[in-house]
Short mmCIF file of C-alpha atoms in Angstrom, two decimals:
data_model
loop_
_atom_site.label_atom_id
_atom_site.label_comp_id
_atom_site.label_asym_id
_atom_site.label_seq_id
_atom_site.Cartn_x
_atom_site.Cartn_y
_atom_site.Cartn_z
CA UNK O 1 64.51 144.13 126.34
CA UNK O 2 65.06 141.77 123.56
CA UNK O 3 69.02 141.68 124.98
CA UNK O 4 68.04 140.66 128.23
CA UNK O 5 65.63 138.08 127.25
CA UNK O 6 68.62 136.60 124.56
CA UNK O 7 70.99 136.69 127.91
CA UNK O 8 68.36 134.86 130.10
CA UNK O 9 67.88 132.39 127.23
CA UNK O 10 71.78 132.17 127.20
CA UNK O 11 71.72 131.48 130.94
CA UNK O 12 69.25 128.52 130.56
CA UNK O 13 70.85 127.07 127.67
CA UNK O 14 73.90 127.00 129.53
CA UNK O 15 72.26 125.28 132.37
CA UNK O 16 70.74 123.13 130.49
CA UNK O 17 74.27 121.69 128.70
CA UNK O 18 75.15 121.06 132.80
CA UNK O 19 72.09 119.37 133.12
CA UNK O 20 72.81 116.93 130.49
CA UNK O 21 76.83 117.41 131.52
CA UNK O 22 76.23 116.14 135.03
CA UNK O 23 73.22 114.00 134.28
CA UNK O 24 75.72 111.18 132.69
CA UNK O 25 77.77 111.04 135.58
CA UNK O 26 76.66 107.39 136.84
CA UNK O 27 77.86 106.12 132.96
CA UNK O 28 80.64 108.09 132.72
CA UNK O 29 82.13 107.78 135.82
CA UNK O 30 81.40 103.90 136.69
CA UNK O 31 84.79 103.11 137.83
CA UNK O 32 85.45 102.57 141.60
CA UNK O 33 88.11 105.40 141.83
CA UNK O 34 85.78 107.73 140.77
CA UNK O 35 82.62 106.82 142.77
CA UNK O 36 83.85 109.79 144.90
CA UNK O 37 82.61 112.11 141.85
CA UNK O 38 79.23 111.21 142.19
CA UNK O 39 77.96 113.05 145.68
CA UNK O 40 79.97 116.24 143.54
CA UNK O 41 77.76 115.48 140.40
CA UNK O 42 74.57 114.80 141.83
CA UNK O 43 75.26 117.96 143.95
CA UNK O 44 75.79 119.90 140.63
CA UNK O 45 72.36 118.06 138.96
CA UNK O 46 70.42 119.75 141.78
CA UNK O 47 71.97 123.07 141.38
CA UNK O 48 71.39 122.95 137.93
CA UNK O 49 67.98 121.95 138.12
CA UNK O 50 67.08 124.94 140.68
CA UNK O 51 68.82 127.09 138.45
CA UNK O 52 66.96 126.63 135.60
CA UNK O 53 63.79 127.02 137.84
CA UNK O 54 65.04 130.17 138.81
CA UNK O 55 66.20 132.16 135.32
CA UNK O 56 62.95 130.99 134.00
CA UNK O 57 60.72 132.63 136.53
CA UNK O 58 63.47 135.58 136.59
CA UNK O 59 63.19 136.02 133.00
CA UNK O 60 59.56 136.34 132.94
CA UNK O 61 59.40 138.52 136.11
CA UNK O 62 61.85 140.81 134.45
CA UNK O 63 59.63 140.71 131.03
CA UNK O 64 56.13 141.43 132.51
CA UNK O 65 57.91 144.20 134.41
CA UNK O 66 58.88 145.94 131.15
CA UNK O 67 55.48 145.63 128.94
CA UNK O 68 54.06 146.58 132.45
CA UNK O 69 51.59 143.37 132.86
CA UNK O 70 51.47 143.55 136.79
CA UNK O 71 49.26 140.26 136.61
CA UNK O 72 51.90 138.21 134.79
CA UNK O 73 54.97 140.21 137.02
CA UNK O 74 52.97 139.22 140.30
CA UNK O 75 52.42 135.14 139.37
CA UNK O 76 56.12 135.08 137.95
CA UNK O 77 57.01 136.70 141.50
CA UNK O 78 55.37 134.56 143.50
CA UNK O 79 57.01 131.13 141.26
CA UNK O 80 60.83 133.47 141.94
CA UNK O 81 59.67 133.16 145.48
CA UNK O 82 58.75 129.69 145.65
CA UNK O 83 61.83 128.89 144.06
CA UNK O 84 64.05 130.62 145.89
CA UNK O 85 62.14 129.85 148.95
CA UNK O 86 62.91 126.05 148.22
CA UNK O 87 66.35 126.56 147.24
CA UNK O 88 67.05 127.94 150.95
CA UNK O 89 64.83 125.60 152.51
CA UNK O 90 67.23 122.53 151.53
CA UNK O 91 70.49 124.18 151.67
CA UNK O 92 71.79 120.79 153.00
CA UNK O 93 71.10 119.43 150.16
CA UNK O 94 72.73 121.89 148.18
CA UNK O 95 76.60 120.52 148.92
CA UNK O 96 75.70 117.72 151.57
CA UNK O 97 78.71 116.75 153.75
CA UNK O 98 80.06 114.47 151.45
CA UNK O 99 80.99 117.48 149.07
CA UNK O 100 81.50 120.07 151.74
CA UNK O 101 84.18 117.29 152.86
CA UNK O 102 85.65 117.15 149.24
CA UNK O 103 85.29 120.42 148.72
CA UNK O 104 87.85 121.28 151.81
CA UNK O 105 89.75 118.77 151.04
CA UNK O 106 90.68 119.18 147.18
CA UNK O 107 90.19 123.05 146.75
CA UNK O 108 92.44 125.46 147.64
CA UNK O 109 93.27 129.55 147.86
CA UNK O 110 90.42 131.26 145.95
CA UNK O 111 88.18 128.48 144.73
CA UNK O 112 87.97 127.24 148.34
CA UNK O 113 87.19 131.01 149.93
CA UNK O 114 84.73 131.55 146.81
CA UNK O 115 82.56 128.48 147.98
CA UNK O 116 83.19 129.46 151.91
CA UNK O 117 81.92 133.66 150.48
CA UNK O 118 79.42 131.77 148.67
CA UNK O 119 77.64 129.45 151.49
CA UNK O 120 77.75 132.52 153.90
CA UNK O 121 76.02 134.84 151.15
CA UNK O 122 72.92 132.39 150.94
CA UNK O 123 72.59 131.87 154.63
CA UNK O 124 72.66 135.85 154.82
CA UNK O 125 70.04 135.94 152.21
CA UNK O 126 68.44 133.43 154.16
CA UNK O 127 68.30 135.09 157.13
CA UNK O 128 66.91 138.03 155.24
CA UNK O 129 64.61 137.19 153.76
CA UNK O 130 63.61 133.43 154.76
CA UNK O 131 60.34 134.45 156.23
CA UNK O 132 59.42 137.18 153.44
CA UNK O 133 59.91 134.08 151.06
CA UNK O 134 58.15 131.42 153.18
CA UNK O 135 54.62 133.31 153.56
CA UNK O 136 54.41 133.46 149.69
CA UNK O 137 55.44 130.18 149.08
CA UNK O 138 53.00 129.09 151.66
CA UNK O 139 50.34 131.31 151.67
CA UNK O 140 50.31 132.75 147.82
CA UNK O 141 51.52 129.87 145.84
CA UNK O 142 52.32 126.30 146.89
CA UNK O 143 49.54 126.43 148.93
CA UNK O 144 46.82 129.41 149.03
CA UNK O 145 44.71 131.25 151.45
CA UNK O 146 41.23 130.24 152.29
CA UNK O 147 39.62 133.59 151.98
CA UNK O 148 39.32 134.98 148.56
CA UNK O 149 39.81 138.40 149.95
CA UNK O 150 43.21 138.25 151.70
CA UNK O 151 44.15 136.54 149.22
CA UNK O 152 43.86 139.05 146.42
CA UNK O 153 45.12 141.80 149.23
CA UNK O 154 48.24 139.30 149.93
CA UNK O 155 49.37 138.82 146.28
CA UNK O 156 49.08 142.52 144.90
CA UNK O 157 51.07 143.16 147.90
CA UNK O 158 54.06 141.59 147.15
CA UNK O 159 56.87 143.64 145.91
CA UNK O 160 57.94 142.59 142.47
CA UNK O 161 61.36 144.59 142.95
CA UNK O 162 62.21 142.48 145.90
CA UNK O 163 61.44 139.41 144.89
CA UNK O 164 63.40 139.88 141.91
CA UNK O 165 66.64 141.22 143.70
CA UNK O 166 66.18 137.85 146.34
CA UNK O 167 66.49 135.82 143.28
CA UNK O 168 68.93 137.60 141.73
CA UNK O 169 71.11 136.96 144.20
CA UNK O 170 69.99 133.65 144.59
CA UNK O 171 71.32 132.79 141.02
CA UNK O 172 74.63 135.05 141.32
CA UNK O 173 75.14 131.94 144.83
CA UNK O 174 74.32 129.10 142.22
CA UNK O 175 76.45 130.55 139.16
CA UNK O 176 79.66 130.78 141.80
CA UNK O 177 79.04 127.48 143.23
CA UNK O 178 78.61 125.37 140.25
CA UNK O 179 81.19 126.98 138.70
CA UNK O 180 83.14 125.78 141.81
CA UNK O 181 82.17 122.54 141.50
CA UNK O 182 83.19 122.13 137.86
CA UNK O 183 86.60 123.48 139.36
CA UNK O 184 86.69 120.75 141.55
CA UNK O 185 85.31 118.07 139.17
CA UNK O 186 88.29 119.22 136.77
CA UNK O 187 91.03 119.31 139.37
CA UNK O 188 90.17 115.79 139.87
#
């Protein structure tokens, strides 16, 4: 356990150093011929961001799981779901046209067909498992149930295993693309 909570904390340090990487953008990049960066930047900040959201409540899920606290595993489910339940909500705000233009514009060959694989992937997922997502997020966790009883019934219903494997996959779309978009950022 103690390597996969070391290779969680690797994956949020990592996001993190994007975070601050892509967080300087507007000082860094204040000339006019770059000003087309910044939609590309800004893109990757909100990746970043949802990212780090993600491995966190990942991380825990996967913890809880293994000392077997179903309490802790359930709440750290239902934030994985409310996360990933956001990240497909705004998936135009994931690349926006602006970058979606850029993007078919300066990549090429494989970088190009890994953000076209990539897009499809979460609008599979999407289609999934959109409404699995949306009646925790609604109903469990951003906002909750009226009666106590449901309630209770509702949230040790939800299946740890699938919630995890949603935002697994979730995180394997946002590794590819903002790896992609560092691509693109360096081709530039």
């Amino acid at each position: 356990m103690l390597e996969a909570i070391n290779a969680y904390d690797h994956l949020i340090a990592r996001a993190n150093k994007l975070i601050v990487t892509f967080k300087i953008y507007p000082k860094v990049l204040d000339k006019e011929e770059h000003k087309y960066l910044h939609p590309i930047c800004d893109k990757g900040l909100f990746n970043a961001l949802n990212m780090v959201d993600l491995i966190m409540g990942l991380k825990y899920l996967d913890v809880s799981n293994a000392v077997q606290n179903q309490s802790e595993a359930n709440y750290f489910a239902r934030i994985v779901a409310h996360s990933a339940y956001e990240i497909l909500n705004h998936q135009n705000k994931i690349l926006g046209i602006e970058v979606i233009r850029l993007v078919e514009e300066r990549l090429t060959g494989e970088a190009l067909s890994d953000v076209q694989e990539s897009m499809k992937a979460l609008r599979r997922i999407k289609k999934e498992h959109f409404a699995y997502l949306k009646f925790i997020r609604n109903n469990l966790f951003g906002h909750k149930l009226g009666c106590g009883i449901i309630l209770a019934e509702s949230m040790l219903e939800i299946d740890n295993a699938k919630t995890y494997s949603i935002g697994k996959e979730i995180l394997m779309f946002q590794v590819s693309l903002l790896s992609n978009l560092a691509i693109l950022i360096g081709d530039m």
